[in-house]
Coordinates of N, CA, C and O in Angstrom, one line a residue:
V1 N -13.1 -12.7 -7.0 CA -14.4 -12.1 -6.6 C -14.1 -10.9 -5.6 O -14.7 -9.8 -5.8
Q2 N -13.1 -11.1 -4.7 CA -12.8 -10.1 -3.7 C -12.2 -8.8 -4.4 O -12.6 -7.7 -4.1
M3 N -11.4 -9.1 -5.4 CA -10.8 -7.9 -6.1 C -11.8 -7.2 -6.9 O -11.9 -5.9 -6.9
R4 N -12.8 -7.8 -7.5 CA -13.8 -7.2 -8.3 C -14.7 -6.4 -7.3 O -15.1 -5.3 -7.6
T5 N -15.0 -6.9 -6.2 CA -15.8 -6.2 -5.1 C -15.1 -5.0 -4.7 O -15.7 -3.9 -4.6
L6 N -13.8 -5.1 -4.4 CA -13.0 -3.9 -4.0 C -13.0 -2.9 -5.1 O -13.2 -1.7 -4.8
L7 N -12.8 -3.3 -6.3 CA -12.8 -2.3 -7.4 C -14.1 -1.6 -7.5 O -14.2 -0.3 -7.7
Q8 N -15.2 -2.3 -7.3 CA -16.6 -1.7 -7.4 C -16.7 -0.7 -6.2 O -17.2 0.4 -6.5
K9 N -16.2 -1.0 -5.1 CA -16.3 -0.1 -3.9 C -15.5 1.2 -4.2 O -15.8 2.3 -3.8
W10 N -14.3 1.0 -4.7 CA -13.4 2.1 -5.1 C -14.1 3.0 -6.1 O -14.0 4.2 -5.9
K11 N -14.8 2.4 -7.0 CA -15.4 3.3 -8.1 C -16.6 4.0 -7.5 O -16.9 5.2 -7.8
E12 N -17.3 3.4 -6.6 CA -18.5 4.0 -5.9 C -18.1 5.2 -5.0 O -18.8 6.1 -4.8
S13 N -16.9 5.1 -4.4 CA -16.4 6.1 -3.4 C -15.4 7.1 -4.0 O -14.8 7.9 -3.3
D14 N -15.2 7.1 -5.3 CA -14.2 7.9 -6.0 C -12.8 7.6 -5.7 O -11.9 8.4 -6.2
V15 N -12.5 6.6 -5.0 CA -11.1 6.2 -4.7 C -10.4 5.9 -6.1 O -9.3 6.3 -6.4
Y16 N -11.1 5.1 -6.9 CA -10.6 4.7 -8.2 C -10.2 5.9 -9.1 O -9.2 6.0 -9.7
K17 N -11.1 6.9 -9.1 CA -10.9 8.1 -9.8 C -9.7 8.9 -9.3 O -8.9 9.3 -10.1
K18 N -9.5 8.9 -8.0 CA -8.3 9.6 -7.5 C -7.0 8.9 -7.8 O -6.0 9.5 -8.1
I19 N -7.1 7.5 -7.8 CA -5.9 6.7 -8.2 C -5.6 7.0 -9.7 O -4.4 7.2 -10.0
E20 N -6.6 7.0 -10.5 CA -6.3 7.2 -11.9 C -5.8 8.6 -12.3 O -5.3 8.8 -13.3
E21 N -6.0 9.6 -11.4 CA -5.5 10.9 -11.6 C -4.0 10.9 -11.5 O -3.3 11.7 -12.0
V22 N -3.4 9.8 -10.8 CA -2.0 9.7 -10.6 C -1.4 8.6 -11.5 O -0.3 8.8 -12.1
K23 N -2.0 7.5 -11.5 CA -1.6 6.3 -12.3 C -2.7 5.7 -13.0 O -3.8 5.5 -12.5
K24 N -2.4 5.2 -14.2 CA -3.4 4.4 -14.9 C -3.6 3.1 -14.2 O -2.6 2.5 -13.8
V25 N -4.8 2.6 -14.1 CA -5.1 1.3 -13.4 C -5.3 0.2 -14.5 O -6.1 0.4 -15.4
F26 N -4.6 -0.9 -14.3 CA -4.8 -2.1 -15.1 C -5.2 -3.2 -14.2 O -4.8 -3.3 -13.1
V27 N -6.2 -4.0 -14.7 CA -6.7 -5.1 -13.8 C -6.5 -6.5 -14.5 O -6.8 -6.6 -15.7
E28 N -6.0 -7.4 -13.8 CA -5.8 -8.8 -14.3 C -7.2 -9.3 -14.8 O -8.1 -9.3 -14.1
P29 N -7.2 -9.6 -16.1 CA -8.5 -10.1 -16.6 C -8.9 -11.5 -16.1 O -8.0 -12.3 -15.8
S30 N -10.2 -11.8 -16.1 CA -10.6 -13.1 -15.7 C -10.5 -14.1 -16.9 O -10.4 -15.3 -16.6
K31 N -10.4 -13.6 -18.1 CA -10.3 -14.4 -19.3 C -8.9 -14.4 -19.8 O -8.3 -13.4 -20.0
S32 N -8.3 -15.6 -19.9 CA -6.9 -15.8 -20.3 C -6.6 -15.1 -21.6 O -5.5 -14.5 -21.8
H33 N -7.5 -15.1 -22.6 CA -7.2 -14.5 -23.9 C -7.0 -13.0 -23.8 O -6.5 -12.4 -24.8
E34 N -7.4 -12.4 -22.7 CA -7.3 -10.9 -22.6 C -6.0 -10.5 -21.9 O -5.7 -9.3 -21.9
L35 N -5.3 -11.4 -21.4 CA -4.1 -11.1 -20.6 C -3.0 -10.5 -21.4 O -2.4 -9.5 -21.0
A36 N -2.7 -10.9 -22.6 CA -1.7 -10.4 -23.4 C -1.9 -8.9 -23.7 O -1.0 -8.1 -23.6
Q37 N -3.1 -8.5 -24.0 CA -3.4 -7.1 -24.2 C -3.3 -6.2 -23.0 O -2.7 -5.1 -23.1
V38 N -3.7 -6.7 -21.8 CA -3.5 -6.0 -20.6 C -2.1 -5.8 -20.3 O -1.6 -4.7 -20.0
L39 N -1.2 -6.8 -20.5 CA 0.2 -6.7 -20.2 C 0.9 -5.8 -21.2 O 1.8 -5.0 -20.8
L40 N 0.4 -5.8 -22.5 CA 1.0 -4.9 -23.5 C 0.7 -3.4 -23.1 O 1.6 -2.6 -23.1
D41 N -0.6 -3.2 -22.8 CA -1.0 -1.8 -22.4 C -0.2 -1.3 -21.1 O 0.2 -0.2 -21.1
Y42 N -0.1 -2.2 -20.2 CA 0.6 -1.9 -18.9 C 2.1 -1.6 -19.3 O 2.6 -0.6 -18.8
S43 N 2.7 -2.4 -20.0 CA 4.1 -2.2 -20.4 C 4.3 -0.9 -21.1 O 5.3 -0.2 -20.9
Q44 N 3.4 -0.6 -22.0 CA 3.6 0.7 -22.8 C 3.4 1.9 -21.9 O 4.1 2.9 -22.0
S45 N 2.5 1.8 -20.9 CA 2.3 2.9 -19.9 C 3.6 3.0 -19.1 O 4.0 4.2 -18.8
I46 N 4.2 1.9 -18.7 CA 5.5 2.0 -17.9 C 6.6 2.7 -18.8 O 7.3 3.6 -18.3
K47 N 6.8 2.2 -20.0 CA 7.8 2.7 -20.9 C 7.6 4.2 -21.2 O 8.6 4.9 -21.4
S48 N 6.3 4.6 -21.2 CA 6.1 6.0 -21.5 C 6.4 7.0 -20.4 O 6.5 8.2 -20.6
G49 N 6.7 6.4 -19.2 CA 7.0 7.2 -18.0 C 5.8 7.5 -17.2 O 6.0 8.1 -16.1
K50 N 4.6 7.2 -17.6 CA 3.4 7.5 -16.9 C 3.2 6.5 -15.7 O 2.6 6.8 -14.7
G51 N 3.8 5.3 -15.9 CA 3.7 4.3 -14.8 C 2.3 3.7 -14.9 O 1.6 3.8 -15.8
G52 N 2.0 2.9 -13.9 CA 0.7 2.2 -13.8 C 0.6 1.4 -12.5 O 1.5 1.2 -11.8
L53 N -0.7 1.1 -12.3 CA -1.0 0.3 -11.1 C -1.7 -1.0 -11.7 O -2.7 -0.9 -12.4
L54 N -1.0 -2.1 -11.5 CA -1.5 -3.4 -12.0 C -2.1 -4.2 -10.8 O -1.4 -4.6 -9.9
L55 N -3.4 -4.4 -10.9 CA -4.1 -5.2 -9.8 C -4.2 -6.6 -10.2 O -4.7 -6.9 -11.3
A56 N -3.8 -7.5 -9.3 CA -3.9 -8.9 -9.6 C -4.2 -9.7 -8.3 O -4.2 -9.1 -7.2
V57 N -4.5 -11.0 -8.4 CA -4.8 -11.8 -7.3 C -3.7 -12.8 -7.1 O -3.2 -13.3 -8.1
C58 N -3.4 -13.1 -5.8 CA -2.5 -14.2 -5.6 C -3.0 -15.5 -6.2 O -4.2 -15.7 -6.1
R59 N -2.2 -16.3 -6.7 CA -2.5 -17.5 -7.4 C -3.1 -17.3 -8.8 O -3.5 -18.2 -9.5
G60 N -3.1 -16.0 -9.2 CA -3.7 -15.7 -10.5 C -2.6 -15.8 -11.6 O -1.5 -16.2 -11.3
K61 N -3.0 -15.4 -12.8 CA -2.1 -15.4 -13.9 C -0.9 -14.5 -13.8 O 0.2 -14.9 -14.3
L62 N -1.0 -13.4 -13.1 CA 0.1 -12.4 -13.0 C 1.0 -12.6 -11.9 O 2.1 -12.1 -11.8
C63 N 0.6 -13.4 -10.9 CA 1.5 -13.6 -9.7 C 2.4 -14.8 -9.8 O 3.2 -15.0 -8.9
E64 N 2.1 -15.6 -10.8 CA 3.0 -16.8 -11.0 C 3.2 -16.9 -12.4 O 2.3 -17.0 -13.2
G65 N 4.5 -17.0 -12.8 CA 4.9 -17.3 -14.2 C 5.1 -16.1 -15.1 O 5.6 -16.3 -16.2
V66 N 4.7 -14.9 -14.7 CA 5.0 -13.7 -15.5 C 6.2 -13.0 -14.9 O 6.3 -12.8 -13.7
D67 N 7.1 -12.7 -15.8 CA 8.4 -12.0 -15.4 C 8.3 -10.5 -15.6 O 8.2 -10.0 -16.7
F68 N 8.1 -9.8 -14.4 CA 8.1 -8.4 -14.5 C 9.5 -7.9 -14.2 O 10.1 -8.1 -13.1
T69 N 10.2 -7.3 -15.2 CA 11.6 -6.9 -15.0 C 11.7 -5.5 -14.6 O 10.9 -4.6 -15.1
D70 N 12.6 -5.2 -13.7 CA 13.0 -3.9 -13.3 C 11.8 -3.0 -13.0 O 11.0 -3.2 -12.2
R71 N 11.7 -1.9 -13.8 CA 10.7 -0.9 -13.5 C 9.3 -1.3 -13.8 O 8.4 -0.6 -13.5
Q72 N 9.1 -2.5 -14.3 CA 7.7 -3.0 -14.5 C 7.1 -3.4 -13.1 O 5.8 -3.5 -13.1
C73 N 7.9 -3.5 -12.1 CA 7.3 -3.8 -10.8 C 8.2 -3.3 -9.7 O 9.2 -3.9 -9.4
R74 N 7.8 -2.2 -9.2 CA 8.6 -1.5 -8.1 C 8.0 -1.7 -6.7 O 8.6 -1.4 -5.7
A75 N 6.8 -2.2 -6.7 CA 6.1 -2.5 -5.4 C 5.1 -3.6 -5.6 O 4.4 -3.7 -6.6
V76 N 4.9 -4.3 -4.5 CA 3.8 -5.3 -4.5 C 3.1 -5.1 -3.1 O 3.7 -4.9 -2.1
I77 N 1.8 -5.0 -3.2 CA 1.0 -4.9 -2.0 C 0.2 -6.2 -1.9 O -0.6 -6.6 -2.8
V78 N 0.4 -6.9 -0.8 CA -0.4 -8.1 -0.5 C -1.4 -7.8 0.5 O -1.1 -7.4 1.7
A79 N -2.7 -7.8 0.1 CA -3.8 -7.5 1.0 C -4.5 -8.8 1.4 O -5.1 -9.5 0.6
G80 N -4.3 -9.2 2.7 CA -4.9 -10.4 3.1 C -3.9 -11.6 3.0 O -2.8 -11.5 2.5
L81 N -4.3 -12.7 3.5 CA -3.6 -13.9 3.4 C -4.2 -14.9 2.4 O -5.4 -15.2 2.6
P82 N -3.5 -15.2 1.4 CA -4.2 -16.0 0.3 C -4.2 -17.5 0.5 O -3.6 -18.2 -0.2
Y83 N -5.0 -17.8 1.5 CA -5.2 -19.3 1.7 C -6.0 -19.9 0.6 O -6.9 -19.2 0.0
P84 N -5.8 -21.2 0.3 CA -6.6 -21.8 -0.7 C -8.1 -21.9 -0.2 O -8.4 -21.8 1.0
N85 N -9.0 -22.0 -1.1 CA -10.4 -22.0 -0.8 C -10.8 -23.3 0.0 O -10.6 -24.4 -0.5
L86 N -11.2 -23.1 1.2 CA -11.5 -24.3 2.1 C -12.7 -25.1 1.5 O -12.9 -26.3 1.8
K87 N -13.5 -24.5 0.7 CA -14.7 -25.1 0.1 C -14.3 -26.0 -1.1 O -15.1 -26.7 -1.6
S88 N -13.1 -25.8 -1.6 CA -12.6 -26.6 -2.7 C -12.5 -28.1 -2.3 O -12.0 -28.4 -1.3
K89 N -13.1 -28.9 -3.2 CA -13.0 -30.4 -3.0 C -11.6 -30.9 -2.9 O -11.2 -31.7 -2.0
R90 N -10.7 -30.4 -3.8 CA -9.3 -30.8 -3.8 C -8.6 -30.4 -2.5 O -7.9 -31.2 -1.9
V91 N -8.9 -29.2 -2.0 CA -8.3 -28.8 -0.7 C -8.7 -29.6 0.4 O -7.9 -30.1 1.3
S92 N -10.0 -29.8 0.5 CA -10.5 -30.6 1.7 C -10.1 -32.1 1.6 O -9.7 -32.6 2.7
L93 N -10.0 -32.6 0.4 CA -9.5 -34.0 0.3 C -8.0 -34.1 0.7 O -7.6 -35.0 1.3
K94 N -7.2 -33.1 0.2 CA -5.8 -33.1 0.5 C -5.6 -33.0 2.0 O -4.7 -33.7 2.6
R95 N -6.3 -32.1 2.7 CA -6.2 -32.0 4.1 C -6.6 -33.3 4.9 O -5.9 -33.7 5.8
A96 N -7.6 -33.9 4.4 CA -8.1 -35.1 5.1 C -7.1 -36.2 4.9 O -6.8 -37.0 5.8
L97 N -6.6 -36.3 3.6 CA -5.5 -37.4 3.4 C -4.3 -37.2 4.3 O -3.8 -38.1 4.8
L98 N -3.8 -36.0 4.4 CA -2.7 -35.7 5.2 C -2.9 -36.0 6.7 O -2.1 -36.6 7.4
E99 N -4.1 -35.7 7.1 CA -4.5 -36.1 8.5 C -4.5 -37.6 8.7 O -4.0 -38.1 9.8
T100 N -5.0 -38.3 7.8 CA -5.0 -39.8 7.9 C -3.6 -40.3 7.9 O -3.2 -41.2 8.7
L101 N -2.8 -39.8 6.9 CA -1.4 -40.3 6.9 C -0.6 -39.9 8.1 O 0.3 -40.7 8.6
R102 N -0.9 -38.8 8.7 CA -0.2 -38.3 9.9 C -0.5 -39.2 11.1 O 0.4 -39.4 12.0
R103 N -1.7 -39.7 11.2 CA -2.0 -40.7 12.3 C -1.2 -41.9 12.2 O -0.9 -42.5 13.3
E104 N -0.8 -42.3 11.0 CA 0.1 -43.5 10.8 C 1.6 -43.2 10.9 O 2.4 -44.0 11.3
D105 N 1.9 -41.9 10.6 CA 3.4 -41.5 10.5 C 3.5 -40.1 11.0 O 3.1 -39.2 10.2
S106 N 4.0 -39.8 12.1 CA 4.1 -38.5 12.7 C 5.0 -37.6 11.9 O 5.0 -36.3 12.2
S107 N 5.8 -38.1 11.0 CA 6.7 -37.2 10.3 C 6.0 -36.5 9.1 O 6.5 -35.6 8.5
V108 N 4.8 -37.0 8.8 CA 4.0 -36.4 7.7 C 3.4 -35.1 8.2 O 2.9 -35.0 9.4
I109 N 3.4 -34.1 7.4 CA 2.8 -32.8 7.8 C 1.3 -32.9 8.0 O 0.7 -33.7 7.3
S110 N 0.7 -32.1 8.8 CA -0.7 -32.2 9.0 C -1.4 -31.4 7.9 O -0.8 -30.7 7.2
G111 N -2.7 -31.6 7.8 CA -3.5 -30.9 6.9 C -3.4 -29.4 7.1 O -3.4 -28.6 6.1
D112 N -3.4 -29.0 8.3 CA -3.3 -27.5 8.6 C -1.9 -27.0 8.2 O -1.9 -25.9 7.7
E113 N -0.9 -27.8 8.5 CA 0.5 -27.3 8.1 C 0.5 -27.2 6.6 O 1.1 -26.2 6.0
W114 N 0.0 -28.1 5.8 CA 0.0 -28.0 4.4 C -0.8 -26.8 3.9 O -0.4 -26.1 3.0
Y115 N -1.9 -26.6 4.5 CA -2.8 -25.4 4.2 C -2.0 -24.1 4.4 O -2.0 -23.2 3.5
S116 N -1.3 -24.0 5.5 CA -0.5 -22.8 5.8 C 0.6 -22.7 4.8 O 1.0 -21.6 4.3
Q117 N 1.3 -23.8 4.4 CA 2.3 -23.8 3.4 C 1.9 -23.3 2.1 O 2.6 -22.6 1.4
Q118 N 0.6 -23.6 1.7 CA 0.1 -23.2 0.4 C -0.1 -21.7 0.4 O 0.1 -21.0 -0.6
M119 N -0.5 -21.1 1.5 CA -0.7 -19.7 1.7 C 0.7 -19.0 1.5 O 0.9 -18.1 0.8
A120 N 1.7 -19.6 2.3 CA 3.0 -19.0 2.2 C 3.6 -19.1 0.9 O 4.3 -18.1 0.4
R121 N 3.4 -20.2 0.2 CA 3.9 -20.3 -1.2 C 3.3 -19.2 -2.1 O 4.1 -18.6 -2.9
A122 N 2.1 -19.0 -2.0 CA 1.4 -18.0 -2.8 C 1.9 -16.6 -2.5 O 2.2 -15.8 -3.4
V123 N 2.1 -16.3 -1.3 CA 2.7 -15.0 -0.9 C 4.1 -14.8 -1.4 O 4.4 -13.8 -2.0
N124 N 4.9 -15.8 -1.3 CA 6.3 -15.8 -1.7 C 6.4 -15.7 -3.3 O 7.3 -15.0 -3.8
Q125 N 5.5 -16.4 -4.0 CA 5.5 -16.2 -5.4 C 5.1 -14.8 -5.8 O 5.7 -14.2 -6.7
T126 N 4.2 -14.3 -5.1 CA 3.7 -12.9 -5.4 C 4.8 -11.9 -5.1 O 5.0 -11.0 -6.0
I127 N 5.4 -11.9 -4.0 CA 6.4 -10.9 -3.7 C 7.7 -11.1 -4.5 O 8.4 -10.1 -4.7
G128 N 7.8 -12.3 -5.1 CA 9.0 -12.5 -6.0 C 8.9 -11.7 -7.3 O 9.8 -11.7 -8.0
R129 N 7.7 -11.1 -7.5 CA 7.6 -10.3 -8.8 C 8.4 -9.0 -8.7 O 8.8 -8.5 -9.7
V130 N 8.7 -8.5 -7.4 CA 9.3 -7.2 -7.3 C 10.8 -7.3 -7.3 O 11.4 -6.3 -7.9
I131 N 11.4 -8.3 -6.8 CA 12.9 -8.4 -6.8 C 13.3 -9.5 -7.7 O 13.1 -10.7 -7.3
R132 N 13.9 -9.2 -8.9 CA 14.2 -10.3 -9.8 C 15.7 -10.6 -9.9 O 16.1 -11.6 -10.5
H133 N 16.6 -9.7 -9.5 CA 18.0 -9.9 -9.5 C 18.7 -9.0 -8.5 O 18.1 -8.2 -7.9
R134 N 20.0 -9.2 -8.3 CA 20.7 -8.6 -7.2 C 20.8 -7.1 -7.3 O 21.0 -6.4 -6.3
H135 N 20.6 -6.5 -8.5 CA 20.6 -5.0 -8.6 C 19.2 -4.4 -8.7 O 19.1 -3.2 -8.9
D136 N 18.2 -5.2 -8.6 CA 16.8 -4.8 -8.6 C 16.5 -4.2 -7.2 O 17.1 -4.4 -6.2
F137 N 15.4 -3.4 -7.2 CA 14.9 -2.8 -6.0 C 13.4 -2.7 -6.0 O 12.8 -2.6 -7.1
G138 N 12.8 -2.6 -4.9 CA 11.4 -2.4 -4.8 C 10.9 -2.6 -3.4 O 11.7 -2.8 -2.5
A139 N 9.6 -2.4 -3.2 CA 9.0 -2.5 -1.9 C 7.9 -3.5 -1.9 O 7.2 -3.8 -2.9
V140 N 7.8 -4.2 -0.7 CA 6.7 -5.2 -0.5 C 5.9 -4.6 0.7 O 6.5 -4.4 1.7
I141 N 4.6 -4.5 0.5 CA 3.7 -4.0 1.5 C 2.7 -5.0 1.9 O 2.0 -5.5 1.0
F142 N 2.7 -5.5 3.1 CA 1.7 -6.4 3.6 C 0.6 -5.6 4.3 O 0.8 -5.1 5.3
A143 N -0.6 -5.6 3.6 CA -1.7 -4.8 4.2 C -2.6 -5.7 5.0 O -3.8 -5.9 4.6
D144 N -2.1 -6.3 6.0 CA -2.8 -7.2 6.9 C -2.1 -7.3 8.2 O -0.9 -7.6 8.2
T145 N -2.8 -7.1 9.3 CA -2.1 -7.1 10.6 C -1.5 -8.5 10.9 O -0.6 -8.6 11.8
R146 N -2.0 -9.5 10.3 CA -1.5 -10.9 10.6 C 0.0 -11.0 10.2 O 0.7 -11.8 10.7
F147 N 0.4 -10.1 9.3 CA 1.8 -10.2 8.9 C 2.7 -9.6 10.0 O 4.0 -9.6 9.8
S148 N 2.2 -9.1 11.0 CA 3.0 -8.6 12.2 C 3.3 -9.7 13.1 O 4.1 -9.6 14.0
H149 N 2.7 -10.9 12.9 CA 2.9 -12.0 13.8 C 4.2 -12.8 13.3 O 4.4 -13.0 12.1
Q150 N 5.0 -13.2 14.2 CA 6.2 -14.0 13.9 C 6.0 -15.2 13.1 O 6.7 -15.5 12.2
R151 N 4.8 -15.9 13.3 CA 4.5 -17.1 12.5 C 4.4 -16.7 11.0 O 5.0 -17.4 10.2
Q152 N 3.8 -15.6 10.7 CA 3.6 -15.2 9.3 C 5.0 -14.8 8.7 O 5.3 -15.1 7.6
I153 N 5.7 -14.0 9.5 CA 7.1 -13.6 9.0 C 8.0 -14.7 8.8 O 8.7 -14.7 7.8
S154 N 7.9 -15.8 9.6 CA 8.8 -16.9 9.5 C 8.5 -17.7 8.2 O 9.4 -18.4 7.7
E155 N 7.4 -17.5 7.6 CA 7.0 -18.2 6.4 C 7.4 -17.4 5.1 O 7.2 -17.9 4.0
L156 N 7.9 -16.2 5.3 CA 8.3 -15.4 4.1 C 9.7 -15.9 3.7 O 10.4 -16.5 4.4
S157 N 10.0 -15.5 2.4 CA 11.3 -15.8 1.9 C 12.4 -15.3 2.8 O 12.3 -14.2 3.4
A158 N 13.5 -16.0 2.9 CA 14.6 -15.7 3.8 C 15.2 -14.3 3.6 O 15.6 -13.6 4.5
W159 N 15.3 -13.9 2.3 CA 15.9 -12.6 2.0 C 15.0 -11.4 2.5 O 15.5 -10.3 2.7
L160 N 13.7 -11.7 2.7 CA 12.8 -10.6 3.1 C 12.7 -10.5 4.6 O 12.5 -9.4 5.1
R161 N 12.8 -11.6 5.3 CA 12.5 -11.6 6.8 C 13.3 -10.5 7.6 O 12.7 -9.8 8.4
P162 N 14.6 -10.3 7.3 CA 15.3 -9.4 8.2 C 14.9 -7.9 8.0 O 15.2 -7.1 8.8
V163 N 14.2 -7.6 6.9 CA 13.9 -6.2 6.6 C 12.4 -5.9 6.8 O 12.0 -4.8 6.5
V164 N 11.7 -6.8 7.4 CA 10.2 -6.6 7.6 C 10.1 -5.6 8.7 O 10.7 -5.7 9.8
R165 N 9.2 -4.6 8.5 CA 8.9 -3.6 9.5 C 7.4 -3.5 9.7 O 6.6 -3.7 8.8
N166 N 7.0 -3.3 10.9 CA 5.6 -3.1 11.2 C 5.2 -1.7 11.5 O 6.0 -0.9 12.1
Y167 N 4.0 -1.3 11.0 CA 3.6 0.1 11.1 C 2.2 0.1 11.7 O 1.4 -0.8 11.4
R168 N 1.9 1.2 12.4 CA 0.5 1.3 13.0 C -0.3 2.2 12.1 O -1.6 2.1 12.2
D169 N 0.3 3.0 11.3 CA -0.5 3.9 10.4 C 0.2 4.1 9.0 O 1.4 3.9 8.9
F170 N -0.6 4.4 8.0 CA -0.1 4.5 6.7 C 0.8 5.7 6.5 O 1.7 5.7 5.6
G171 N 0.7 6.7 7.3 CA 1.5 7.9 7.2 C 3.0 7.6 7.3 O 3.8 8.0 6.5
H172 N 3.3 6.7 8.2 CA 4.7 6.3 8.4 C 5.2 5.4 7.3 O 6.4 5.4 6.8
V173 N 4.3 4.5 6.7 CA 4.6 3.7 5.6 C 5.0 4.6 4.4 O 6.0 4.4 3.8
L174 N 4.1 5.6 4.1 CA 4.4 6.5 3.0 C 5.7 7.2 3.2 O 6.4 7.4 2.2
S175 N 5.9 7.7 4.4 CA 7.2 8.4 4.6 C 8.4 7.6 4.4 O 9.4 8.0 3.7
D176 N 8.4 6.3 4.9 CA 9.5 5.4 4.7 C 9.7 5.0 3.2 O 10.8 4.9 2.7
L177 N 8.6 4.8 2.5 CA 8.6 4.4 1.1 C 9.2 5.6 0.3 O 10.1 5.4 -0.6
T178 N 8.8 6.8 0.6 CA 9.3 8.0 -0.1 C 10.9 8.1 0.1 O 11.6 8.3 -0.8
G179 N 11.3 7.9 1.4 CA 12.7 7.9 1.7 C 13.5 6.8 1.1 O 14.5 7.0 0.5
F180 N 12.9 5.6 1.0 CA 13.6 4.5 0.4 C 13.8 4.7 -1.1 O 14.9 4.6 -1.6
F181 N 12.8 5.1 -1.8 CA 12.9 5.3 -3.2 C 13.8 6.5 -3.6 O 14.4 6.6 -4.6
S182 N 13.8 7.5 -2.7 CA 14.7 8.7 -2.9 C 16.2 8.4 -2.7 O 17.0 9.1 -3.2
T183 N 16.5 7.2 -2.1 CA 17.9 6.8 -1.9 C 18.5 6.0 -3.0 O 19.7 5.7 -3.0
I184 N 17.7 5.6 -4.0 CA 18.2 4.9 -5.1 C 19.1 5.8 -5.9 O 18.6 6.8 -6.4
P185 N 20.3 5.4 -6.1 CA 21.3 6.3 -6.8 C 20.8 6.5 -8.3 O 20.4 5.6 -9.0
G186 N 20.9 7.7 -8.8 CA 20.6 8.1 -10.1 C 21.3 7.2 -11.2 O 20.7 6.8 -12.2
E187 N 22.6 6.9 -10.9 CA 23.3 6.1 -11.9 C 22.8 4.7 -12.0 O 22.8 4.1 -13.1
L188 N 22.3 4.1 -10.9 CA 21.6 2.8 -11.0 C 20.4 2.9 -11.8 O 20.1 2.0 -12.6
L189 N 19.6 3.9 -11.6 CA 18.4 4.1 -12.4 C 18.7 4.2 -13.9 O 18.0 3.6 -14.7
Q190 N 19.7 4.9 -14.2 CA 20.1 5.1 -15.6 C 20.6 3.8 -16.2 O 20.3 3.5 -17.3
Q191 N 21.4 3.1 -15.4 CA 21.9 1.8 -15.9 C 20.8 0.8 -16.2 O 20.8 0.1 -17.2
M192 N 19.8 0.8 -15.3 CA 18.7 -0.1 -15.5 C 17.8 0.3 -16.7 O 17.3 -0.5 -17.4
K193 N 17.6 1.6 -16.8 CA 16.9 2.1 -18.0 C 17.6 1.7 -19.3 O 16.9 1.3 -20.3
A194 N 18.9 1.9 -19.3 CA 19.6 1.5 -20.5 C 19.5 0.0 -20.9 O 19.4 -0.3 -22.1
V195 N 19.5 -0.8 -19.9 CA 19.4 -2.3 -20.1 C 18.1 -2.6 -20.7 O 17.9 -3.4 -21.5
E196 N 17.0 -1.9 -20.2 CA 15.7 -2.2 -20.6 C 15.5 -1.8 -22.1 O 14.7 -2.4 -22.8
E197 N 16.2 -0.7 -22.5 CA 16.0 -0.3 -23.9 C 16.9 -1.0 -24.8 O 16.7 -1.7 -25.6

């Protein structure tokens, strides 16, 4: 729902049009039977050299279980913290059960700890789309100030924690991203392209 709302606001404000002037936009479909076509179109756009922007939601079809290899995913932007829906009956029952068990055994995690773990698992699954092997490269952007807190950073995958940087404005993010991608050796890019073909 939030992604659809964001897309609608982008379209109303011409942000979507400006993005499409640079990259074709692909959106994770809500219907499973449409997923294969979206992925095919996205993949063809990547192979053509035009690239693309694929929008998806944490815990969705594209953030878990789909293997984006090499140039299919060079960056992931995580907007917000993807906590499970508190209004879900399953979530509220799980939290209540854990709280009951914890009263009897202090070694059992609390409902709040489980809830936080579920958010961290979804984030780590999502960012795992960008780095698939030791020669791969990409950027992970957390678009939420809560990721500047040590608690959130400590829940990230161990390989990512040492390189997390905090920024106050997007200009510095853009500058560092441009610098990062410009340092990728041309021969590595050629080797990866050859492997893909």
